[in-house]
Structures are given as C-alpha cells and as structure tokens.
CSV table of C-alpha atoms in Angstrom, one decimal:
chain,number,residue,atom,x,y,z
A,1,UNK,CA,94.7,68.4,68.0
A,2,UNK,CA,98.3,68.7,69.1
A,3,UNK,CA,100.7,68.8,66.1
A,4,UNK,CA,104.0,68.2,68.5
A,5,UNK,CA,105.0,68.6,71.6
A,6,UNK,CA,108.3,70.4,72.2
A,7,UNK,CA,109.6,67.5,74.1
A,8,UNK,CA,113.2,68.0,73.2
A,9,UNK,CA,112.8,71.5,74.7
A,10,UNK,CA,111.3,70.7,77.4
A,11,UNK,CA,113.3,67.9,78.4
A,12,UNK,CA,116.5,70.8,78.2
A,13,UNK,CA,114.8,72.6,80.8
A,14,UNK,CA,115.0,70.1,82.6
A,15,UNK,CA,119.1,69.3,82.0
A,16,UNK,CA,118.2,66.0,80.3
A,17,UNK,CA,116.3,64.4,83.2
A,18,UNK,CA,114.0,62.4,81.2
A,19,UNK,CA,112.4,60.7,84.8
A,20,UNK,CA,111.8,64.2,85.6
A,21,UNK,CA,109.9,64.7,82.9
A,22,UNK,CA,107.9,61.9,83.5
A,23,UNK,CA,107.0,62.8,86.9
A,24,UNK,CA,105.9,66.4,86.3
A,25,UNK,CA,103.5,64.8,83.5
A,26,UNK,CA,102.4,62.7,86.4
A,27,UNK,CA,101.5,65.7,89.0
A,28,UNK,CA,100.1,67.6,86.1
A,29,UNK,CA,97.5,65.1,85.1
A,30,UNK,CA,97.3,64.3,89.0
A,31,UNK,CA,96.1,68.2,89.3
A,32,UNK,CA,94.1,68.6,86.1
A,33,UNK,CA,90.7,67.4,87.2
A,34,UNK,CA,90.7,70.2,89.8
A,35,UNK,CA,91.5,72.9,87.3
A,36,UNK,CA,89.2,71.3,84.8
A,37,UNK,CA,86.7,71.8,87.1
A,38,UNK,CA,88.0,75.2,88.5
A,39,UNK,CA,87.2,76.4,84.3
A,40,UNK,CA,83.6,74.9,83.5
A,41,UNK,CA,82.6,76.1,86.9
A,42,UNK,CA,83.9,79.7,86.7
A,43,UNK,CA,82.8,79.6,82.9
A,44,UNK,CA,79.6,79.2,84.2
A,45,UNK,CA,79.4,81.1,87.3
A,46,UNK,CA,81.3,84.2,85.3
A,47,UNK,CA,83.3,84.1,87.4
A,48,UNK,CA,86.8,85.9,85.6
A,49,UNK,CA,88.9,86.4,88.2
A,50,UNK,CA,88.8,82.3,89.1
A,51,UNK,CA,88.9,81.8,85.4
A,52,UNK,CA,91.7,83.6,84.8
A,53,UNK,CA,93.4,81.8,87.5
A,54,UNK,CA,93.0,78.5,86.3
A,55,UNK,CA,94.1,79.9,83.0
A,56,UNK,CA,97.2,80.7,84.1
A,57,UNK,CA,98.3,78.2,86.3
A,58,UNK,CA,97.5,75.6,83.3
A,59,UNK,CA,99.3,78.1,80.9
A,60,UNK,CA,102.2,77.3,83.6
A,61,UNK,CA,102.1,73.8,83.8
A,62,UNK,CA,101.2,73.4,79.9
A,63,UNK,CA,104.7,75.8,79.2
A,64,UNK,CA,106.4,74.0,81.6
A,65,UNK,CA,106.5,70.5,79.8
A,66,UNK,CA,106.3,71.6,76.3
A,67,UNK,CA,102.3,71.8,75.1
A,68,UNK,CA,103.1,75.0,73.3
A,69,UNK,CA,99.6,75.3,71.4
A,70,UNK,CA,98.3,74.4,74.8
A,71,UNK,CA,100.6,77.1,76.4
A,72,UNK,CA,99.3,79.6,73.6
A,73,UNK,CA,95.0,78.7,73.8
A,74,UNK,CA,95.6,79.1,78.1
A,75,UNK,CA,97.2,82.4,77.6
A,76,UNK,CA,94.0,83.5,75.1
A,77,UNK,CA,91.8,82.8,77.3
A,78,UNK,CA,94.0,84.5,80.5
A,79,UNK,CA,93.3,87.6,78.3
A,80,UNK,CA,89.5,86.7,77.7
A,81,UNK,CA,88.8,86.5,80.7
A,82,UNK,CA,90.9,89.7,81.9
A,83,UNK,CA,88.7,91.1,79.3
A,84,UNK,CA,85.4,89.3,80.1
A,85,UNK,CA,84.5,88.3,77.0
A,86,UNK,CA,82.4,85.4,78.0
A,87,UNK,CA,81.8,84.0,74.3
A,88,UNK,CA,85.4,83.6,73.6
A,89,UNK,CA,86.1,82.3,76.7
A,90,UNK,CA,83.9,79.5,76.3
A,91,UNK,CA,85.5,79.1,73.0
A,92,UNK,CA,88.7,78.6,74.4
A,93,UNK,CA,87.6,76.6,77.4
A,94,UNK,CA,86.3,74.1,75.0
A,95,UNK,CA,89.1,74.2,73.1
A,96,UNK,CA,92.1,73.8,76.0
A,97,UNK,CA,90.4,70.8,77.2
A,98,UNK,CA,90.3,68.9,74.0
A,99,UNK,CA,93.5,69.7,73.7
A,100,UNK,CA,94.6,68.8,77.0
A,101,UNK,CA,93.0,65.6,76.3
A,102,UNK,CA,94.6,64.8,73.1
A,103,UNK,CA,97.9,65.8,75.0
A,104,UNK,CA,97.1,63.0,77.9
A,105,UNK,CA,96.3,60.5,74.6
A,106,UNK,CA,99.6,61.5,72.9
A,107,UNK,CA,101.5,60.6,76.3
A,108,UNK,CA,99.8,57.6,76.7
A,109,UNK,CA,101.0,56.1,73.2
A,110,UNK,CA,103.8,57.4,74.0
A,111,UNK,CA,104.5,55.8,76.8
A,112,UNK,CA,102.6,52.3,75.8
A,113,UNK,CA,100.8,51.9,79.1
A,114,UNK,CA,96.7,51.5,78.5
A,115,UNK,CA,94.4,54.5,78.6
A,116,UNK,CA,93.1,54.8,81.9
A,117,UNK,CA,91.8,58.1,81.7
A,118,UNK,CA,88.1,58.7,83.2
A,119,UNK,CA,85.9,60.6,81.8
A,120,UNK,CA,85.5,64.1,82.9
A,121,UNK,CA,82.2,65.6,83.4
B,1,UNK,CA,134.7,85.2,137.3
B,2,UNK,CA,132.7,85.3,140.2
B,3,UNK,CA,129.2,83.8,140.1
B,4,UNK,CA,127.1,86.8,138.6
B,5,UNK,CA,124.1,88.1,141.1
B,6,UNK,CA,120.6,87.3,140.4
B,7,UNK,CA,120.0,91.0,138.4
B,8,UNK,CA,120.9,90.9,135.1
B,9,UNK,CA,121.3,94.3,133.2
B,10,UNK,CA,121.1,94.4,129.3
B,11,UNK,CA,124.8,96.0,127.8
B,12,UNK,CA,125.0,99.4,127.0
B,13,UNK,CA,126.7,98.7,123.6
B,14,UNK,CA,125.2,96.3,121.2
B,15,UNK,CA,125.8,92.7,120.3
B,16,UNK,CA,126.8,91.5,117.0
B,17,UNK,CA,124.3,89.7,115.2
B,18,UNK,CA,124.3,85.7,116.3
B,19,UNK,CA,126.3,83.0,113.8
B,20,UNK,CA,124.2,82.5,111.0
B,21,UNK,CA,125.9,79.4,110.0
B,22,UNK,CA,122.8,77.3,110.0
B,23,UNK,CA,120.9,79.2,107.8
B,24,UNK,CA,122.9,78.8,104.7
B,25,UNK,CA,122.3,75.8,102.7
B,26,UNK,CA,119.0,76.3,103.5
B,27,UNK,CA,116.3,78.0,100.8
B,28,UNK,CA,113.2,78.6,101.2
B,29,UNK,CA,111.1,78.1,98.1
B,30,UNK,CA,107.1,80.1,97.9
B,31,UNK,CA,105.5,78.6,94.9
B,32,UNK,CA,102.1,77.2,94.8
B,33,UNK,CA,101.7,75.2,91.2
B,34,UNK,CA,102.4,71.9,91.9
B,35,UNK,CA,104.3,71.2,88.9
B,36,UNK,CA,107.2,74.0,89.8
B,37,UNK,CA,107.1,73.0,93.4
B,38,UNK,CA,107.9,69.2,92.7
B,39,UNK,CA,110.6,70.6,89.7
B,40,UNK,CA,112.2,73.1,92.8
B,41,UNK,CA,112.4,70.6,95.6
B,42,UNK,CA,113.6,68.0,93.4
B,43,UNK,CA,116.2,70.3,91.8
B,44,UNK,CA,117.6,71.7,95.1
B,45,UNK,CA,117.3,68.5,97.2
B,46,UNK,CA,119.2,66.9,94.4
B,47,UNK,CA,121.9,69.7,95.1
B,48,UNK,CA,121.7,69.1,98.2
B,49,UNK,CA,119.8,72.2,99.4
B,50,UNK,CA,117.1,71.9,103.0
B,51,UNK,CA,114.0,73.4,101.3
B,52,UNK,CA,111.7,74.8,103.0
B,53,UNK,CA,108.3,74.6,100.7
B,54,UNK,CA,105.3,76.9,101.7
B,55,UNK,CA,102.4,77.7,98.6
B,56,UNK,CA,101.0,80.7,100.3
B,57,UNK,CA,103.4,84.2,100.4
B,58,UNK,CA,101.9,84.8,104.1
B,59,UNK,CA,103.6,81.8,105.1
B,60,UNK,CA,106.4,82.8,103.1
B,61,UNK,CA,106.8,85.9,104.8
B,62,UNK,CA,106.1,84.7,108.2
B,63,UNK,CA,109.1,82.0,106.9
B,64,UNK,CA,111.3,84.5,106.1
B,65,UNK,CA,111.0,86.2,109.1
B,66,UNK,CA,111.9,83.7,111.6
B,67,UNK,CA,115.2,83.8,113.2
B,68,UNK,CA,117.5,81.6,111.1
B,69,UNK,CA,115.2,81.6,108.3
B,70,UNK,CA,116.8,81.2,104.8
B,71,UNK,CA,119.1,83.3,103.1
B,72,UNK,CA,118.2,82.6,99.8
B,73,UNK,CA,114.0,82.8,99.0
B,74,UNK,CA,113.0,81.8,96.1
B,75,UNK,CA,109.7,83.3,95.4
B,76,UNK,CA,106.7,82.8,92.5
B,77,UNK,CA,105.5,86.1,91.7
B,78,UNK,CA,101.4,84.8,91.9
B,79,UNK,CA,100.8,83.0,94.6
B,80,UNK,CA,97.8,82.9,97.4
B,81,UNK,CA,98.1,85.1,100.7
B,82,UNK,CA,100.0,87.4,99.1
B,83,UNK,CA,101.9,87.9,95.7
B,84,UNK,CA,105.4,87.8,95.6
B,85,UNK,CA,106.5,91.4,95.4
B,86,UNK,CA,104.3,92.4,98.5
B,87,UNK,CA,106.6,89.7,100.5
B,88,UNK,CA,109.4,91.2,99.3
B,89,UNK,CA,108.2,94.5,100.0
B,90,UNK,CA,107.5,93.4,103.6
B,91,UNK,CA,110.6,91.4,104.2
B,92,UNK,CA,112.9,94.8,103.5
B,93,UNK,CA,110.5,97.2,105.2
B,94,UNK,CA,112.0,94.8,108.3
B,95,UNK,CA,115.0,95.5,109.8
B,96,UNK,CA,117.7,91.9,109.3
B,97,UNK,CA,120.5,91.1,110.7
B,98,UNK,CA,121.6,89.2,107.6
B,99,UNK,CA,120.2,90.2,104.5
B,100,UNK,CA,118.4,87.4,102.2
B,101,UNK,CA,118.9,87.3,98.6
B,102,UNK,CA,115.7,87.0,96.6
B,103,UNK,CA,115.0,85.2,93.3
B,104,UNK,CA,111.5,86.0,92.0
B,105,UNK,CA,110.2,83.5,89.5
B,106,UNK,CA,107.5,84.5,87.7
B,107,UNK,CA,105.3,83.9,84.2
B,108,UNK,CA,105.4,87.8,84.0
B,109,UNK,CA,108.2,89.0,81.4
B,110,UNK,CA,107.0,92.4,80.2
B,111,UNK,CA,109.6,95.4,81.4
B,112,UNK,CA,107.1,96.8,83.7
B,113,UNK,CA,107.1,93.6,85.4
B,114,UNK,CA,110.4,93.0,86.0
B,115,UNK,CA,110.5,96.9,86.9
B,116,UNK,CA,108.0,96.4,89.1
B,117,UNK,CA,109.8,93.0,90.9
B,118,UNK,CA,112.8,94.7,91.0
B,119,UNK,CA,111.8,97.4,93.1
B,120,UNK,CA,109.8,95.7,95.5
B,121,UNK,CA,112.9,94.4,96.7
B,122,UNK,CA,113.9,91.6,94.7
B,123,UNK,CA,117.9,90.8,93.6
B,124,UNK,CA,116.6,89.0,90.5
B,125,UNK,CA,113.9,87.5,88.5
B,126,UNK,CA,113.9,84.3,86.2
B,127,UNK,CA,110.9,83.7,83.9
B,128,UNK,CA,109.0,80.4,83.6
B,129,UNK,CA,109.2,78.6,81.9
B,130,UNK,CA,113.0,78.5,83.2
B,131,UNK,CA,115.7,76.2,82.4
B,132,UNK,CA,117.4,74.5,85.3
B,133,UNK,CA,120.8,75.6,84.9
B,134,UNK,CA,119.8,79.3,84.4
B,135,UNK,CA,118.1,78.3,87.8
B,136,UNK,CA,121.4,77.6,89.4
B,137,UNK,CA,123.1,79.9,88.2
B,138,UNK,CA,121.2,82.6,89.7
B,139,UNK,CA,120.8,80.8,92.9
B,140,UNK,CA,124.4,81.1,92.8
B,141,UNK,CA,124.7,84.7,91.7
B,142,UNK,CA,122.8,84.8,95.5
B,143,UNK,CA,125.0,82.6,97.4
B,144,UNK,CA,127.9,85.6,96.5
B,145,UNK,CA,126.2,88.0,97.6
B,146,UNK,CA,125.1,86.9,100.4
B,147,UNK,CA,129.3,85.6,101.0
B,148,UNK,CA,129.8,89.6,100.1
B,149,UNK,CA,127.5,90.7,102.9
B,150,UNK,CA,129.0,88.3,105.7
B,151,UNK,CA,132.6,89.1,104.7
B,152,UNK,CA,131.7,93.0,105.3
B,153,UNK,CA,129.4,92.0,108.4
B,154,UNK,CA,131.9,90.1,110.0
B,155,UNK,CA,134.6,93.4,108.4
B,156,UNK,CA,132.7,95.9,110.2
B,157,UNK,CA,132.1,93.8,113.2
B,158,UNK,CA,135.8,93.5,113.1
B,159,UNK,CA,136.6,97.5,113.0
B,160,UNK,CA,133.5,98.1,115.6
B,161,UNK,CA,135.6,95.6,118.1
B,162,UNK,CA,139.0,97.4,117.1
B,163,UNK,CA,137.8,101.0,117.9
B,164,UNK,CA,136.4,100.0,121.0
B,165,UNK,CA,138.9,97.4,122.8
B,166,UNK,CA,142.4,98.2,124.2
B,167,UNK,CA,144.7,96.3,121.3
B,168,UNK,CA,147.5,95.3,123.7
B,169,UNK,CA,145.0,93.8,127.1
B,170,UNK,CA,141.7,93.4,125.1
B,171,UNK,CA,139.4,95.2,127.4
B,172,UNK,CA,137.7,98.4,126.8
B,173,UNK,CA,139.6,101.3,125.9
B,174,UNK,CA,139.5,104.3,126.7
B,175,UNK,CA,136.8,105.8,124.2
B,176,UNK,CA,134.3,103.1,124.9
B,177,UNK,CA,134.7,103.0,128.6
B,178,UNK,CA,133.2,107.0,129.3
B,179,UNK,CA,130.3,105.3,127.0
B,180,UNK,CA,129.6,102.1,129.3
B,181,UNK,CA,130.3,104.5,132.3
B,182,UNK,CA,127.4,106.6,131.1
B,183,UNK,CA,124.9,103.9,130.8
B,184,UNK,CA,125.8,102.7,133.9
B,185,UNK,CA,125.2,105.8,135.5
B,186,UNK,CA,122.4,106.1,133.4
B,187,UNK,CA,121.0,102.5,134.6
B,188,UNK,CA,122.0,103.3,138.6
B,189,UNK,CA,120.2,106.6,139.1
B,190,UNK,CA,117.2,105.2,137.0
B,191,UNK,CA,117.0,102.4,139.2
B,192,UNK,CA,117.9,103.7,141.5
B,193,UNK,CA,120.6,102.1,142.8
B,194,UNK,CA,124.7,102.9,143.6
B,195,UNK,CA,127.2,103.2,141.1
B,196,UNK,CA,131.3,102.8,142.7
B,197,UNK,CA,134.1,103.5,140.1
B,198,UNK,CA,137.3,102.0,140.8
B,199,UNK,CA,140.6,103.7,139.7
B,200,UNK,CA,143.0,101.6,139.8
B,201,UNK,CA,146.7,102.4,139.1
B,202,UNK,CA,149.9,100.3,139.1
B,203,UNK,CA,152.5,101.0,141.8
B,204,UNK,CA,156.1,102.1,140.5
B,205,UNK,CA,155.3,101.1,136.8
B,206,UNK,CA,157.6,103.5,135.9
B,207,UNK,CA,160.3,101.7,137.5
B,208,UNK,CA,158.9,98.3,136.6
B,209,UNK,CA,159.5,99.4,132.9
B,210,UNK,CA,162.8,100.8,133.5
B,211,UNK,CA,164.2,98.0,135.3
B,212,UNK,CA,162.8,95.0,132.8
B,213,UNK,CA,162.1,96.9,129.5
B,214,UNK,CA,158.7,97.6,127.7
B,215,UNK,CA,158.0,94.2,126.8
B,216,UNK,CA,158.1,92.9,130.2
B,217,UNK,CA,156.0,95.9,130.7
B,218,UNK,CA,153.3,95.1,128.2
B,219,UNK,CA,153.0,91.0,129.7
B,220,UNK,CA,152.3,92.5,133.6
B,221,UNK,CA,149.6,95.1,131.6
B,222,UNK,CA,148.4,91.8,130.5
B,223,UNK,CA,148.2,89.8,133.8
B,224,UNK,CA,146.7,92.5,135.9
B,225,UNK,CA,143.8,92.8,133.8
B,226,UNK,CA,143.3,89.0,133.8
B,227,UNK,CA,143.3,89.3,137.6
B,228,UNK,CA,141.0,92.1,137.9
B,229,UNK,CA,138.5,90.7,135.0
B,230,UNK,CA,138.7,87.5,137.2
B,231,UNK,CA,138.2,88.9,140.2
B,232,UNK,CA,134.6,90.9,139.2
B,233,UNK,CA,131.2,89.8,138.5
B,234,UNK,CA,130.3,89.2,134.9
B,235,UNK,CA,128.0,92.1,134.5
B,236,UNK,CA,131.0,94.9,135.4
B,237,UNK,CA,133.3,97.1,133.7
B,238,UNK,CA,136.9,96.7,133.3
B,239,UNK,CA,138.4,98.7,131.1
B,240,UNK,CA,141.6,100.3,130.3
B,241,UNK,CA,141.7,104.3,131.4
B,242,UNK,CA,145.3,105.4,130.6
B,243,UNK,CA,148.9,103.5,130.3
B,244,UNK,CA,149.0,102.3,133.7
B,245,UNK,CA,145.8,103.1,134.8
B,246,UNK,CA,142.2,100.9,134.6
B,247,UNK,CA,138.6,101.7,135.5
B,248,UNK,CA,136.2,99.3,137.5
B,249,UNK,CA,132.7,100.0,137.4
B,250,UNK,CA,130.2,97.7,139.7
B,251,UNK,CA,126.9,98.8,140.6
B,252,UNK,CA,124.8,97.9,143.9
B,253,UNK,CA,127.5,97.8,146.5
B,254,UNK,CA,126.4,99.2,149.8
B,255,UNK,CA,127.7,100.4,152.8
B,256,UNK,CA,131.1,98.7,153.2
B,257,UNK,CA,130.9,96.4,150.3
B,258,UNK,CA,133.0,98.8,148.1
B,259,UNK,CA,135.9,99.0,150.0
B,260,UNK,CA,135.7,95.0,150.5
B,261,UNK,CA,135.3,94.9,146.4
B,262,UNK,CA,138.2,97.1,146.2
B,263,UNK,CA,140.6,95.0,148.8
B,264,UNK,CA,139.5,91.9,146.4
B,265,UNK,CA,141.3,93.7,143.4
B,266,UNK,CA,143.8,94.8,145.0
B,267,UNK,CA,144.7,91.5,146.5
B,268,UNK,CA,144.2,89.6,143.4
B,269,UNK,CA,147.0,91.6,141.7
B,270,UNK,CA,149.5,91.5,144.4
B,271,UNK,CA,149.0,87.7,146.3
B,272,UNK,CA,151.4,86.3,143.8
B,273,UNK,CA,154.3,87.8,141.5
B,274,UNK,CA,153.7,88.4,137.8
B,275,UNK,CA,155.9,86.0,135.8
B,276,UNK,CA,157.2,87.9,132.7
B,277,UNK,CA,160.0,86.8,130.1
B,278,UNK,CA,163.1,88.4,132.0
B,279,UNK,CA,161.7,87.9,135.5
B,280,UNK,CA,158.9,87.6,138.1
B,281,UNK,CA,158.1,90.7,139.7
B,282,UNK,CA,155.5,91.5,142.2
B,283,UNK,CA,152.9,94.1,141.5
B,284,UNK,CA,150.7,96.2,143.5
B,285,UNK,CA,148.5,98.5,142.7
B,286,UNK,CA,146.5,101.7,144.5
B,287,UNK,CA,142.7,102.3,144.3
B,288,UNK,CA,141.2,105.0,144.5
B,289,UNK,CA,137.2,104.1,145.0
B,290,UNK,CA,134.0,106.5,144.8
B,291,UNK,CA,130.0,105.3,145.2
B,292,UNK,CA,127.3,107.5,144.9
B,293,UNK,CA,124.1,107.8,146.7
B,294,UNK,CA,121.0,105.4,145.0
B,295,UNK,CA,119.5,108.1,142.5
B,296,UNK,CA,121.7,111.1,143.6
B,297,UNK,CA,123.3,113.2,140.7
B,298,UNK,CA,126.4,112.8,139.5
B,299,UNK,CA,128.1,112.7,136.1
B,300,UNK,CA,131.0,110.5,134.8
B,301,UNK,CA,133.5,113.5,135.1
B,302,UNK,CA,132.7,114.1,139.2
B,303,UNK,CA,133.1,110.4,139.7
B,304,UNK,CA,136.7,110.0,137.8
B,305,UNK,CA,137.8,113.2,139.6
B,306,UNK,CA,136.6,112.3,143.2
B,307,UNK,CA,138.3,108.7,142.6
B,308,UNK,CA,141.2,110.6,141.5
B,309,UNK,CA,141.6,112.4,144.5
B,310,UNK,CA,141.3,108.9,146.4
B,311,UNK,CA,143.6,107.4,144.1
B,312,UNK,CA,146.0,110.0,145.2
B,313,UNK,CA,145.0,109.5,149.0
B,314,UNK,CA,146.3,106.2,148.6
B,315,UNK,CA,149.3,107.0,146.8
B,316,UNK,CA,150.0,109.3,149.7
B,317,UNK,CA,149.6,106.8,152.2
B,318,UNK,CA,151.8,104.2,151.2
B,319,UNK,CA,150.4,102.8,148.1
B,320,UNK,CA,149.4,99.1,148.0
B,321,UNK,CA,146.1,100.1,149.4
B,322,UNK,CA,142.4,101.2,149.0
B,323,UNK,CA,141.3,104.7,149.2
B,324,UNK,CA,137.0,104.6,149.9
B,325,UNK,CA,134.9,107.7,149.3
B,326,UNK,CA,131.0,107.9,149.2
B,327,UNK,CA,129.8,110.9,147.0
C-alpha cells in the first residue's frame, strides 16, 4: 500500500500548478489500462523487451507525479526484465498494479468524487 | 532593369542562407509518454511557444529537417522510430543553414548516458523527472545560443559582402569580379553560348576630379553605376574594374547585338548630366567591347586585354563611343 505520495514534490515540479497536477493524474489513469494490459500480456507471452517497456514508461509517469514506491517497484521490474528473470517479474507485476490501484483509491478520497474505477481484467 | 530573358542561370557565388525569422519561437518537442507530452505542450504553449508535437524520432527527424523547422528540439531520449541520440546523430551528419539547439530529456542519468547524449550531438540533457523551471532555463540557455550563432551568421555574412562589393558604388569589386567572370566563361563555353565583356571607362575623369574635387568625383562614380545596373538585364555583371573603370559581362548576344548593348550603356550615362553637390556635369564614357565565338577558347585575361585594346580604339577615336570586337 502507498504510505504517501510526494505530492508537495511533485506539485514543485510543476511550479505550483496544482490544475496541472490534476490533469496529468487524469492522462495517466486515461493511459493505464493500455499499459496494464501491455504488462500481464508480455508477462505472459515472455515477452521482456515489451515488458520492459511498459516498465519504464509507468516508472515515468509514476516519477512524474510523485508515486515514489511506485516509481521504485517499476524500475525493479525494468531490471527484471532486462535480466529475464520471469519469477520476479511476476512478482513485481503483481505488486505495481496493486499499487497503482491503491494510488488511483488514494486520489479518489482525495479528491471526494465517487470511485468509478472498472475493474481490470 | 530590363525585363530578364526567359534563361535563367544559377550565380556563381553563393546566397546567404534565407531569413529564419519564422522559425524561432517555434520548438519542436519528440516525446511519446503521454504524461510529458501534455506537461511540454502545456508548459511551452503557456509561454507562448508554437510546438510542434511528434511521438515517433523518425518524425522528429523528418521535422527537423524541413526548411524552417525549429531551432530549439526538445527531444525524449526513448522513443519509437528512432531513440533520441540517433536523431541527433542524423540531424548533424546534415549540413544546416542555421544550427538547432538540442535539449535531450531523458530517464537515463548514469555518466555514460549523458556521455553518450552528449556526443551524439546534443547541447544538453535534463533528467526526468524535471522540474519546470530547470526546464526553462535550459530552453533558454538554447535560445542564446542559437542568438550567438545568428549574430556571427549574419557577422560573417557581413564580412563575405565587404570583401566582395566595391565600398563606395556597391557593386562587385574588383576581386570578385575575375571570379563571376570565370563562371561566366565557364557557363558560355559549357553551353555553349557567347560571352561579350564590356570595358567601360569614364571620359576625362581626371579633369572631372580636378575641376569639382573628389567628392563630386565619388557621387558621378555613384550615378554611372546606377545607370549601367539599370540599363542591363538582371542576370549580368556590373562590377567595378579599377578607379574609373567598370566591367559588363552579358552572355548570348549575337551578331550585332553587342555593339547595340554597348550603345545602350553608353547612352544611358551621357543622355542627361550627373547632378553632384557643386554642379551638374555631363559624363561620357568609352567602351571597349569583345564577344567570343559559342564554345571557342578563351580565358578571362584575353578577353580584358582584347577589350582593352577596343577600349583604346575608342579613346583614339574621339571617345564618347563604342569600340566592337569578335574574338
């Protein structure tokens, strides 16, 4: 589970524009079923070269607007899968998207609107 | 100028680059996560940048190669088509007019990286996550350089135009004028067509500058080359040959056409007097003209001397006249 979120940092990055911030959740949540799907696929499929792309864009994104765990568990399995160590990498898969999940929840509450999240496959 | 003919030949000495005026503001931005690309074009739209926003670096490339593409290119390092280093790589292999400043923006930190992304080409490198004033500050970093490269363009630009134009009349000097003459010898015997070189000397300057002084001199220099360049097509040569003394170069006159050409000139100085400061005077001039055969072989050197001797033909005569000779 997310302990925090470095919003304070990430907001600094962004020279205080807190309807910035906002917006980039927006686009990354707007992306995430593609990626999610990019990972489980390649997972399965071995395929490390796609994994390892989705890895890093999410580590990206995830740096981008604060998720520092999530930032740290994308770039683990970047080098799992530059490794292909297929155990671990399922590992982390697992791992990123339950906390990628718990990230969307903490925005939610933190935003008050209702969880309209759908349920990923 | 007269109406120029229907052949158009390219100029012997090269063109400076075109105004690039429209290209600055303007940045082209190669990033294909969706989260940097809406931070980017918000960020320089809101600073009132025109992005242009491709996600694939063989778009990026093909971007950056257009003619008035971007000075400044912000580029992600991975990226589909090709990664951001191998643009940059590409983009200096080509040969630019104006040289584009290049950001690289990349995840990548270790010192091999930025090693690597500096010599493929890149002026600097900013690490994601970045912060947004870091961002601008290195875009601005780039927008003095690329002020540093236009002031010495337009410098050397400058010095190119001073070592090969005649200070006081603004035509070709002397230097630059055996050059064009070359080429255009070069260009008729290739052809082939004729090449006629026109000598043409002012009557009397001496006196001229006696009587009225230097500077009333310098303003007739000045008029009679606004009447000759007004008097030949676009495409020839005028150029100044020695104090009182200017060269005419016009290819693809035939049979009696020189002569005509050179009657043209020489009435275009003399129909009406040159108005200076102390007085108006009226000026005439001698010609001495030579046109060699469609592809014979000649040099620069025969041609000068052989319009020489005309030149002094017409002296001889009376002056105020044309001297013709086919070589």
């Amino acid at each position: 589970m997310p302990t925090g979120w470095d919003h304070a940092a990430a907001l600094e990055r962004l020279d205080g524009d807190e309807l910035l911030l906002v917006e980039l959740i927006s686009v990354f949540f707007e992306e995430y079923p593609k990626l999610a799907a990019r990972l489980t696929q390649s997972l399965s499929l071995k395929d490390f070269a796609g994994l390892r792309e989705a890895a890093h864009s999410l580590k990206g994104s995830l740096g981008y607007l604060g998720a520092v765990e999530g930032e740290a568990l994308a770039l683990a399995l970047e080098h799992a899968s530059l490794s292909g160590d297929s155990a671990r990498a399922g590992e982390l898969v697992a791992q990123l998207m339950a906390y990628i999940e718990a990230f969307r929840q903490l925005m939610v509450s933190a935003s008050g609107a209702p969880n309209d999240a759908t349920p990923l496959q | 100028m007269l109406p120029p003919c229907s052949e158009e030949p390219s100029p012997p000495l090269p063109l400076a680059p075109r105004d690039n005026r429209a290209a600055l503001g303007r940045v082209l931005v190669a990033e294909d996560d969706p989260l940097y690309r809406r931070a980017l074009q918000h960020f320089l739209a809101g600073h009132g940048y025109d992005v242009q926003l491709v996600s694939d670096g063989l778009q990026a490339l093909e971007n950056a190669l257009s003619p008035d593409a971007p000075r400044l290119l912000v580029l992600d390092w991975m990226m589909p088509g090709l990664p951001g280093p191998e643009v940059c790589r590409r983009l200096r292999a080509t040969p630019r007019d104006h040289y584009q400043y290049v950001l690289l923006l990349t995840a990548k930190h270790t010192t091999a990286d930025i090693v690597e992304g500096l010599e493929a080409g890149a002026d600097d490198y900013l690490t994601k996550p970045f912060n947004v004033h870091e961002f601008f500050a290195r875009i601005h970093v780039g927008e003095r350089m690329i002020k540093l490269h236009d002031t010495l363009l337009a410098a050397q630009q400058a010095l190119r135009s001073q070592a090969t134009h005649d200070p006081l009349t603004g035509i070709w000097n002397r230097g630059a004028l055996f050059d064009l003459l070359r080429a255009e010898l070069e260009r008729a015997q290739r052809k082939p067509t004729s090449l006629s070189l026109f000598l043409v000397d002012l009557d009397h300057f001496k006196r001229v500058n006696d009587d009225f002084g230097h500077l009333a001199g310098d303003d007739i220099l000045r008029e009679v080359t606004e009447r000759l360049s007004a008097a030949v097509r676009a495409y020839d040569v005028v150029g100044r040959y020695g104090g009182e003394e200017f060269i005419v170069a016009a290819s693809g006159l035939k049979a009696d056409r020189p002569y005509q050409f050179a009657e043209r000139l020489r009435l275009a100085v003399c129909a009406s007097p040159v108005r200076t400061q102390q007085a108006e005077v009226t000026i005439t001039i001698s010609i001495g003209a030579v046109t060699t055969n469609p592809g014979g072989e000649c040099s620069v050197e025969k041609l000068i001397q052989s319009a020489d001797a005309a030149l002094y033909q017409a002296k001889a005569n009376g002056r105020n006249r044309v001297q013709a000779v086919h070589i």
